[in-house]
Amino acid sequence: MDTVRLAVEAAWKVLYVGLLLGAGLPIMFALGVRLLAGPAPEGDDAPAYRPGPGSRLLAWLCFAVVAYGVLVGLLVIIGAGQGKVVSFEHVFPTLVPKG
């Protein structure tokens, strides 16, 4: 029975990370694009939309989160190829030897 519990716990962790990275990062990118896009113009002579400073700040924050996720993902892949693991002991993730 303990084996089943461990398998279910591991499956939930995989599902969580899959949803976070598989759907979370594209959603954050789409939200950033939407914050910069603004409403659609309603006519040919409608003025161009310029987002406010709050919208631009939130959009760039979304892009920064996505870029950070992509860079950490690349770091994990590169580290695995070199026989290392990613350590989050400091503010920035770093590659350290296994063990």
Tab-separated table of C-alpha atoms in Angstrom:
chain	number	residue	atom	x	y	z
A	1	MET	CA	0.000	0.000	0.000
A	2	ASP	CA	2.935	2.292	0.687
A	3	THR	CA	4.138	1.841	-2.894
A	4	VAL	CA	0.802	3.029	-4.278
A	5	ARG	CA	0.878	6.120	-2.072
A	6	LEU	CA	4.414	6.968	-3.225
A	7	ALA	CA	3.435	6.469	-6.874
A	8	VAL	CA	0.401	8.761	-6.507
A	9	GLU	CA	2.485	11.434	-4.759
A	10	ALA	CA	5.075	11.295	-7.532
A	11	ALA	CA	2.363	11.475	-10.207
A	12	TRP	CA	0.895	14.608	-8.590
A	13	LYS	CA	4.321	16.256	-8.528
A	14	VAL	CA	4.840	15.496	-12.221
A	15	LEU	CA	1.360	16.822	-13.044
A	16	TYR	CA	1.980	20.007	-11.054
A	17	VAL	CA	5.313	20.767	-12.740
A	18	GLY	CA	3.833	19.888	-16.136
A	19	LEU	CA	0.978	22.318	-15.645
A	20	LEU	CA	3.229	25.010	-14.251
A	21	LEU	CA	5.787	24.869	-17.046
A	22	GLY	CA	3.644	23.459	-19.829
A	23	ALA	CA	0.759	25.880	-19.446
A	24	GLY	CA	1.977	28.493	-16.980
A	25	LEU	CA	4.787	30.004	-19.003
A	26	PRO	CA	2.777	30.329	-22.248
A	27	ILE	CA	-0.081	31.887	-20.269
A	28	MET	CA	2.323	34.409	-18.714
A	29	PHE	CA	3.685	35.270	-22.171
A	30	ALA	CA	0.174	35.674	-23.589
A	31	LEU	CA	-0.801	37.895	-20.666
A	32	GLY	CA	2.231	40.107	-21.315
A	33	VAL	CA	1.353	40.424	-25.004
A	34	ARG	CA	-2.257	41.204	-24.137
A	35	LEU	CA	-1.218	43.910	-21.678
A	36	LEU	CA	0.822	45.595	-24.399
A	37	ALA	CA	-1.795	45.183	-27.156
A	38	GLY	CA	-4.739	47.012	-25.614
A	39	PRO	CA	-8.185	47.207	-27.172
A	40	ALA	CA	-8.753	46.802	-30.896
A	41	PRO	CA	-9.343	50.030	-32.832
A	42	GLU	CA	-12.977	50.594	-33.809
A	43	GLY	CA	-12.457	52.451	-37.046
A	44	ASP	CA	-9.991	53.482	-39.694
A	45	ASP	CA	-9.392	56.863	-38.091
A	46	ALA	CA	-9.073	55.551	-34.520
A	47	PRO	CA	-5.909	56.643	-32.728
A	48	ALA	CA	-3.248	54.053	-31.998
A	49	TYR	CA	-3.383	52.601	-28.498
A	50	ARG	CA	-0.450	53.282	-26.194
A	51	PRO	CA	-0.425	51.237	-22.982
A	52	GLY	CA	0.011	53.040	-19.696
A	53	PRO	CA	3.092	52.670	-17.523
A	54	GLY	CA	1.375	50.148	-15.235
A	55	SER	CA	0.442	47.896	-18.135
A	56	ARG	CA	3.938	48.093	-19.577
A	57	LEU	CA	5.502	47.284	-16.214
A	58	LEU	CA	3.249	44.244	-15.716
A	59	ALA	CA	3.860	43.085	-19.287
A	60	TRP	CA	7.639	43.253	-18.917
A	61	LEU	CA	7.378	41.508	-15.558
A	62	CYS	CA	5.496	38.669	-17.292
A	63	PHE	CA	8.191	38.505	-19.981
A	64	ALA	CA	10.915	38.440	-17.313
A	65	VAL	CA	9.253	35.495	-15.538
A	66	VAL	CA	9.024	33.606	-18.843
A	67	ALA	CA	12.650	34.362	-19.718
A	68	TYR	CA	13.764	33.215	-16.255
A	69	GLY	CA	11.823	29.948	-16.674
A	70	VAL	CA	13.364	29.329	-20.086
A	71	LEU	CA	16.884	30.061	-18.851
A	72	VAL	CA	16.508	27.776	-15.821
A	73	GLY	CA	15.164	25.036	-18.098
A	74	LEU	CA	18.166	25.396	-20.386
A	75	LEU	CA	20.466	25.357	-17.386
A	76	VAL	CA	18.943	22.075	-16.197
A	77	ILE	CA	19.374	20.510	-19.648
A	78	ILE	CA	22.954	21.754	-20.041
A	79	GLY	CA	23.857	20.680	-16.514
A	80	ALA	CA	22.476	17.187	-17.052
A	81	GLY	CA	24.635	16.847	-20.144
A	82	GLN	CA	27.723	17.769	-18.141
A	83	GLY	CA	26.912	15.500	-15.201
A	84	LYS	CA	25.937	18.369	-12.887
A	85	VAL	CA	22.767	19.513	-11.117
A	86	VAL	CA	21.214	22.936	-10.647
A	87	SER	CA	21.506	24.376	-7.147
A	88	PHE	CA	19.140	27.065	-5.868
A	89	GLU	CA	21.113	27.782	-2.678
A	90	HIS	CA	21.726	31.401	-3.699
A	91	VAL	CA	19.541	33.899	-5.522
A	92	PHE	CA	20.785	32.740	-8.906
A	93	PRO	CA	20.646	29.063	-9.948
A	94	THR	CA	24.113	27.572	-10.411
A	95	LEU	CA	25.536	24.308	-11.678
A	96	VAL	CA	27.221	22.128	-9.033
A	97	PRO	CA	28.708	18.635	-9.255
A	98	LYS	CA	26.387	15.756	-8.408
A	99	GLY	CA	26.668	14.287	-4.950
